[in-house]
Amino acid sequence: MPQWDMPPAELEAYRSDFREPDDFDEFWARTMAEARSHPLDLATQPVDAALPLLDIDDVTFSGFGGHRIRAWFLRPRGATGLPVVVGFQGYGGGRGLSHEWTMLPCAGYAHLVVDTRGQGSGHRVGATADPIGSGPHVAGFLTSGIRSREQVYHRRVLTDAARAVEAAAALPGIDPSRIVTSGASQGGAMSLAASVLSADLPNPPVAAFIDVPFLQDIGRAIRIVSTGPTREIAAYLRAHIDAEAEVARTLGYLDGLAFAARARIPASYSVGLMDDVCPPSTVYASFNRYAGPKHIDVYPFAGHEGGGAHQHARQLRYLREMLPD
């Protein structure tokens, strides 16, 4: 895949014509109030993963609707007062196995690895059910409930992500004043939304990693790519030719551009200029609208993998700068 989207200079200047719903703030305030009406009910259970230098727990907490969400909690054995990175998963993946997440604990951080409801049968195994069903939709998750802002699948997912920040602040051995959200692709969208939706907490995140984020400038994405999960929306609209206005309205409540405009904490973005899953222009649309301190790492010859391990190495250095001892 060549660099197929806008030239770099145009990407840097791109401003989307996305218009958020007038009641965006009211909708999400109500959604979070409903979620927080359920006790967080955080529970941890030690796990023997044959990793003697780490403490690992199987974590559960209440997300959207009080539904139980699973996570792994890893940290250096016996350590206290730790910063914690709350990590979210890419589309189709779950929290995986605990030994897949040793990098951050090895660097001296705690890591809460959050499962995604209903997913986790793709690139990593999952353990969290989504007890809410759906009407007719395209195979996958994006169009589940897509004609209703109340029923759309990712309303539940983004709410779960925000509640994960609450859970992180309550974990043993954590310094709740040093919480960072992190994720790539769908996880990048969750990191952005969670950091904004939890900004009113006593212990909000202090920084966010937003790598090759999905669900940004969605109206543009569904018109210029036919790969990755975005194709599910286009396929739905081919079948339901009368649904375009309803779908566009629903997606307005999920689009990362609305969350980016409300952000205030430092953010690290990344983009692959050959990405045909999350188009570079949609990533830049989010980055350019982000209202807090920010920088973006650009990988000219990368696709949706973005910087991969190179980006992880950079993030370790960023964490050291963001979260000094």
Coordinates of C-alpha atoms in Angstrom, one line a residue:
M1 CA 0.0 0.0 0.0
P2 CA 1.6 3.3 -1.1
Q3 CA 1.0 6.7 0.7
W4 CA -2.5 7.0 -0.8
D5 CA -4.2 9.6 1.4
M6 CA -3.4 13.3 1.4
P7 CA 0.2 14.5 1.0
P8 CA 2.0 15.2 4.4
A9 CA 1.6 19.0 4.2
E10 CA -2.1 18.7 3.6
L11 CA -2.4 16.2 6.4
E12 CA -0.8 18.6 8.8
A13 CA -3.3 21.3 7.8
Y14 CA -6.4 19.1 7.5
R15 CA -9.5 20.2 9.5
S16 CA -12.5 18.0 9.2
D17 CA -16.0 19.4 8.7
F18 CA -17.3 17.0 11.3
R19 CA -20.1 18.5 13.4
E20 CA -20.8 17.0 16.7
P21 CA -24.4 16.5 18.0
D22 CA -25.7 19.5 20.0
D23 CA -26.4 17.4 23.0
F24 CA -23.1 15.5 23.0
D25 CA -22.1 16.6 26.5
E26 CA -25.6 15.9 27.9
F27 CA -25.6 12.4 26.4
W28 CA -22.3 11.4 27.8
A29 CA -22.9 13.0 31.2
R30 CA -26.1 10.9 31.4
T31 CA -24.4 7.8 30.2
M32 CA -21.6 8.1 32.8
A33 CA -24.1 8.9 35.6
E34 CA -26.0 5.8 34.7
A35 CA -22.9 3.7 34.7
R36 CA -21.7 5.2 38.0
S37 CA -25.0 4.4 39.6
H38 CA -23.7 0.9 39.8
P39 CA -21.1 0.2 42.4
L40 CA -17.6 -0.3 40.9
D41 CA -17.3 -3.5 42.9
L42 CA -13.6 -3.9 42.1
A43 CA -12.3 -7.4 42.8
T44 CA -8.8 -8.8 42.4
Q45 CA -7.6 -12.4 42.5
P46 CA -3.9 -13.3 42.5
V47 CA -2.8 -15.4 39.5
D48 CA 0.3 -17.7 39.4
A49 CA 1.6 -17.1 35.9
A50 CA 5.1 -18.6 36.6
L51 CA 6.5 -15.1 36.5
P52 CA 8.3 -14.8 39.9
L53 CA 9.3 -11.1 39.4
L54 CA 5.8 -9.9 38.9
D55 CA 2.6 -9.7 40.9
I56 CA -0.4 -10.5 38.6
D57 CA -4.1 -10.3 39.4
D58 CA -7.2 -11.2 37.5
V59 CA -9.4 -8.1 38.0
T60 CA -13.2 -7.6 37.6
F61 CA -15.1 -4.3 37.9
S62 CA -18.5 -3.0 36.8
G63 CA -18.8 -1.3 33.5
F64 CA -21.8 -0.1 31.4
G65 CA -25.0 -1.3 33.0
G66 CA -23.2 -2.8 35.9
H67 CA -21.9 -5.6 33.6
R68 CA -18.7 -7.3 34.8
I69 CA -15.5 -6.4 32.9
R70 CA -12.3 -8.4 33.1
A71 CA -8.7 -7.2 33.1
W72 CA -5.2 -8.2 34.1
F73 CA -3.3 -6.2 36.6
L74 CA 0.5 -6.6 36.4
R75 CA 3.3 -4.8 38.4
P76 CA 6.8 -5.4 39.8
R77 CA 6.6 -7.8 42.7
G78 CA 6.1 -6.1 46.0
A79 CA 6.2 -2.6 44.6
T80 CA 4.0 0.2 45.8
G81 CA 3.2 3.8 44.8
L82 CA 3.4 2.9 41.2
P83 CA 2.1 4.8 38.1
V84 CA -0.4 2.8 36.2
V85 CA -1.0 2.5 32.5
V86 CA -4.6 1.6 31.6
G87 CA -4.4 -0.3 28.3
F88 CA -7.2 -0.9 25.8
Q89 CA -7.4 -3.4 22.9
G90 CA -7.5 -3.2 19.1
Y91 CA -10.6 -4.4 17.3
G92 CA -11.4 -8.1 17.7
G93 CA -8.8 -8.6 20.4
G94 CA -9.2 -9.3 24.1
R95 CA -6.9 -9.0 27.1
G96 CA -5.0 -12.1 25.9
L97 CA -2.9 -14.1 28.4
S98 CA -1.2 -12.3 31.2
H99 CA 2.4 -13.1 30.1
E100 CA 1.8 -11.2 26.9
W101 CA 2.0 -7.9 28.9
T102 CA 5.4 -7.9 30.7
M103 CA 7.0 -4.8 29.1
L104 CA 5.6 -2.1 31.3
P105 CA 6.0 -4.0 34.6
C106 CA 9.6 -4.6 33.6
A107 CA 10.1 -0.9 33.2
G108 CA 8.7 -0.3 36.7
Y109 CA 5.0 0.6 35.9
A110 CA 1.8 -1.1 36.8
H111 CA -0.4 -2.1 33.8
L112 CA -4.1 -2.7 33.9
V113 CA -4.9 -4.6 30.7
V114 CA -8.6 -4.1 30.0
D115 CA -10.7 -6.7 28.2
T116 CA -13.2 -5.6 25.6
R117 CA -16.8 -6.9 26.0
G118 CA -17.8 -9.4 23.4
Q119 CA -14.5 -9.4 21.6
G120 CA -11.4 -11.5 22.0
S121 CA -11.6 -14.3 19.4
G122 CA -9.3 -12.6 17.0
H123 CA -5.7 -11.7 17.6
R124 CA -6.0 -12.2 21.4
V125 CA -8.3 -14.2 23.5
G126 CA -11.0 -12.4 25.6
A127 CA -13.0 -13.2 28.7
T128 CA -15.8 -10.6 28.9
A129 CA -19.3 -11.2 27.6
D130 CA -21.6 -8.5 26.2
P131 CA -25.0 -9.4 27.7
I132 CA -26.9 -6.9 25.4
G133 CA -28.1 -8.3 22.1
S134 CA -28.6 -6.5 18.8
G135 CA -31.0 -6.1 15.9
P136 CA -29.9 -6.9 12.3
H137 CA -26.3 -5.9 11.8
V138 CA -23.3 -6.7 9.7
A139 CA -21.0 -9.5 11.1
G140 CA -18.7 -7.8 13.6
F141 CA -19.4 -5.1 16.2
L142 CA -19.6 -1.7 14.6
T143 CA -23.1 -1.8 13.3
S144 CA -24.6 -3.5 16.4
G145 CA -27.4 -1.1 17.5
I146 CA -26.1 1.5 15.0
R147 CA -29.4 3.2 14.5
S148 CA -29.7 4.2 18.1
R149 CA -27.3 6.2 20.2
E150 CA -28.7 4.3 23.3
Q151 CA -28.1 0.8 21.9
V152 CA -25.0 1.2 19.7
Y153 CA -22.3 -1.2 20.8
H154 CA -19.4 1.3 21.2
R155 CA -21.4 3.3 23.7
R156 CA -21.0 0.4 26.1
V157 CA -17.3 0.0 25.1
L158 CA -16.3 3.6 25.7
T159 CA -18.2 3.6 29.0
D160 CA -16.4 0.5 30.1
A161 CA -13.1 2.2 29.2
A162 CA -13.9 5.2 31.4
R163 CA -14.9 3.0 34.3
A164 CA -11.6 1.2 33.9
V165 CA -9.8 4.4 34.9
E166 CA -11.9 4.4 38.1
A167 CA -10.8 0.8 38.7
A168 CA -7.2 1.7 38.1
A169 CA -7.2 4.4 40.8
A170 CA -8.5 1.9 43.4
L171 CA -6.0 -0.9 42.8
P172 CA -3.6 -1.8 45.5
G173 CA 0.0 -0.4 45.3
I174 CA -1.1 2.4 42.8
D175 CA -0.3 6.1 42.9
P176 CA -3.7 7.3 41.7
S177 CA -2.3 10.7 40.8
R178 CA -0.3 9.1 38.0
I179 CA -2.7 7.3 35.6
V180 CA -2.1 7.1 31.9
T181 CA -4.5 5.7 29.3
S182 CA -3.1 3.8 26.2
G183 CA -4.2 1.9 23.2
A184 CA -3.9 1.5 19.4
S185 CA -6.6 1.5 16.8
Q186 CA -9.9 0.7 18.6
G187 CA -7.8 0.9 21.8
G188 CA -6.6 4.4 20.7
A189 CA -10.2 5.5 20.4
M190 CA -10.9 4.1 23.9
S191 CA -7.8 5.7 25.4
L192 CA -8.9 9.1 24.0
A193 CA -12.6 8.8 25.1
A194 CA -11.7 7.3 28.5
S195 CA -9.3 10.2 29.3
V196 CA -12.1 12.7 28.6
L197 CA -15.0 10.8 30.2
S198 CA -13.0 10.4 33.4
A199 CA -11.7 14.0 33.5
D200 CA -14.1 14.8 36.3
L201 CA -12.9 12.0 38.6
P202 CA -10.9 12.8 41.8
N203 CA -8.0 11.0 40.1
P204 CA -8.2 11.6 36.3
P205 CA -5.6 10.5 33.8
V206 CA -2.6 12.8 33.4
A207 CA -1.6 11.7 29.9
A208 CA -2.9 9.6 27.0
F209 CA -1.3 7.4 24.3
I210 CA -3.4 7.4 21.2
D211 CA -1.8 5.3 18.5
V212 CA -3.3 4.9 14.9
P213 CA -6.7 5.6 16.4
F214 CA -9.9 4.2 15.0
L215 CA -13.4 5.9 15.1
Q216 CA -12.0 9.3 14.2
D217 CA -13.6 11.4 11.5
I218 CA -15.8 8.4 10.8
G219 CA -17.9 10.0 8.1
R220 CA -14.7 10.5 6.0
A221 CA -13.3 7.0 6.8
I222 CA -16.4 5.1 5.6
R223 CA -16.2 6.9 2.3
I224 CA -12.5 6.4 1.5
V225 CA -11.6 2.9 2.8
S226 CA -13.0 -0.5 2.2
T227 CA -10.7 -2.4 4.5
G228 CA -10.8 -3.1 8.2
P229 CA -13.8 -2.8 10.4
T230 CA -15.0 0.4 8.7
R231 CA -16.2 -1.6 5.8
E232 CA -19.0 -3.0 8.2
I233 CA -20.6 0.4 8.2
A234 CA -20.5 0.8 4.4
A235 CA -21.9 -2.7 4.0
Y236 CA -24.8 -1.9 6.4
L237 CA -25.6 1.3 4.5
R238 CA -25.6 -0.6 1.2
A239 CA -28.3 -2.9 2.7
H240 CA -30.2 -0.3 4.7
I241 CA -30.3 2.6 2.1
D242 CA -32.8 4.6 4.3
A243 CA -30.5 4.6 7.4
E244 CA -27.8 7.0 6.4
A245 CA -29.0 10.0 8.5
E246 CA -29.7 7.8 11.6
V247 CA -26.4 6.1 11.3
A248 CA -24.5 9.5 10.9
R249 CA -26.3 10.8 14.0
T250 CA -25.4 7.8 16.1
L251 CA -21.7 7.9 15.0
G252 CA -21.6 11.6 16.0
Y253 CA -21.7 10.5 19.6
L254 CA -18.8 8.1 19.1
D255 CA -16.5 10.1 16.9
G256 CA -13.1 10.8 18.5
L257 CA -13.1 14.3 17.1
A258 CA -15.7 15.4 19.6
F259 CA -13.7 13.9 22.5
A260 CA -10.4 15.4 21.2
A261 CA -12.0 18.9 21.3
R262 CA -12.6 18.4 25.0
A263 CA -9.2 17.0 25.9
R264 CA -6.8 18.9 28.2
I265 CA -4.1 16.5 29.2
P266 CA -0.9 15.8 27.2
A267 CA -1.3 13.2 24.4
S268 CA 1.0 11.2 22.3
Y269 CA -0.4 10.3 18.9
S270 CA 1.0 8.1 16.2
V271 CA 0.2 7.6 12.5
G272 CA 1.2 5.3 9.7
L273 CA 1.1 7.1 6.3
M274 CA 0.4 3.9 4.5
D275 CA -2.5 2.9 6.8
D276 CA -5.6 1.8 4.9
V277 CA -7.5 0.8 8.0
C278 CA -7.4 4.1 10.0
P279 CA -6.7 6.6 7.2
P280 CA -3.9 9.1 8.0
S281 CA -6.3 12.0 7.3
T282 CA -8.7 10.8 10.0
V283 CA -5.8 10.4 12.5
Y284 CA -4.7 14.0 11.7
A285 CA -8.3 15.2 12.0
S286 CA -8.3 14.0 15.6
F287 CA -4.8 15.2 16.3
N288 CA -5.4 18.7 14.9
R289 CA -8.6 19.1 16.9
Y290 CA -7.0 17.8 20.2
A291 CA -7.2 20.7 22.6
G292 CA -4.4 19.7 25.1
P293 CA -0.7 19.5 24.7
K294 CA 0.2 17.0 22.0
H295 CA 2.7 15.5 19.7
I296 CA 2.5 13.0 16.9
D297 CA 5.0 10.3 15.8
V298 CA 4.8 9.9 12.0
Y299 CA 5.8 6.6 10.3
P300 CA 6.0 7.3 6.5
F301 CA 6.3 3.7 5.4
A302 CA 4.0 2.0 8.0
G303 CA 0.5 0.7 7.6
H304 CA -1.9 0.0 10.4
E305 CA 0.9 -1.4 12.6
G306 CA 2.1 2.1 13.0
G307 CA 5.4 2.3 14.7
G308 CA 5.0 -1.1 16.3
A309 CA 7.9 -2.0 18.6
H310 CA 9.6 1.3 17.7
Q311 CA 6.6 3.2 19.1
H312 CA 6.6 1.1 22.2
A313 CA 10.3 2.0 22.8
R314 CA 9.4 5.7 22.4
Q315 CA 6.6 5.4 24.8
L316 CA 8.8 4.1 27.5
R317 CA 10.9 7.2 27.2
Y318 CA 7.8 9.4 27.1
L319 CA 6.5 7.7 30.3
R320 CA 9.8 8.5 32.0
E321 CA 9.4 12.2 31.0
M322 CA 5.7 12.4 31.9
L323 CA 5.9 10.5 35.2
P324 CA 9.1 11.3 37.0
D325 CA 9.8 9.6 40.3

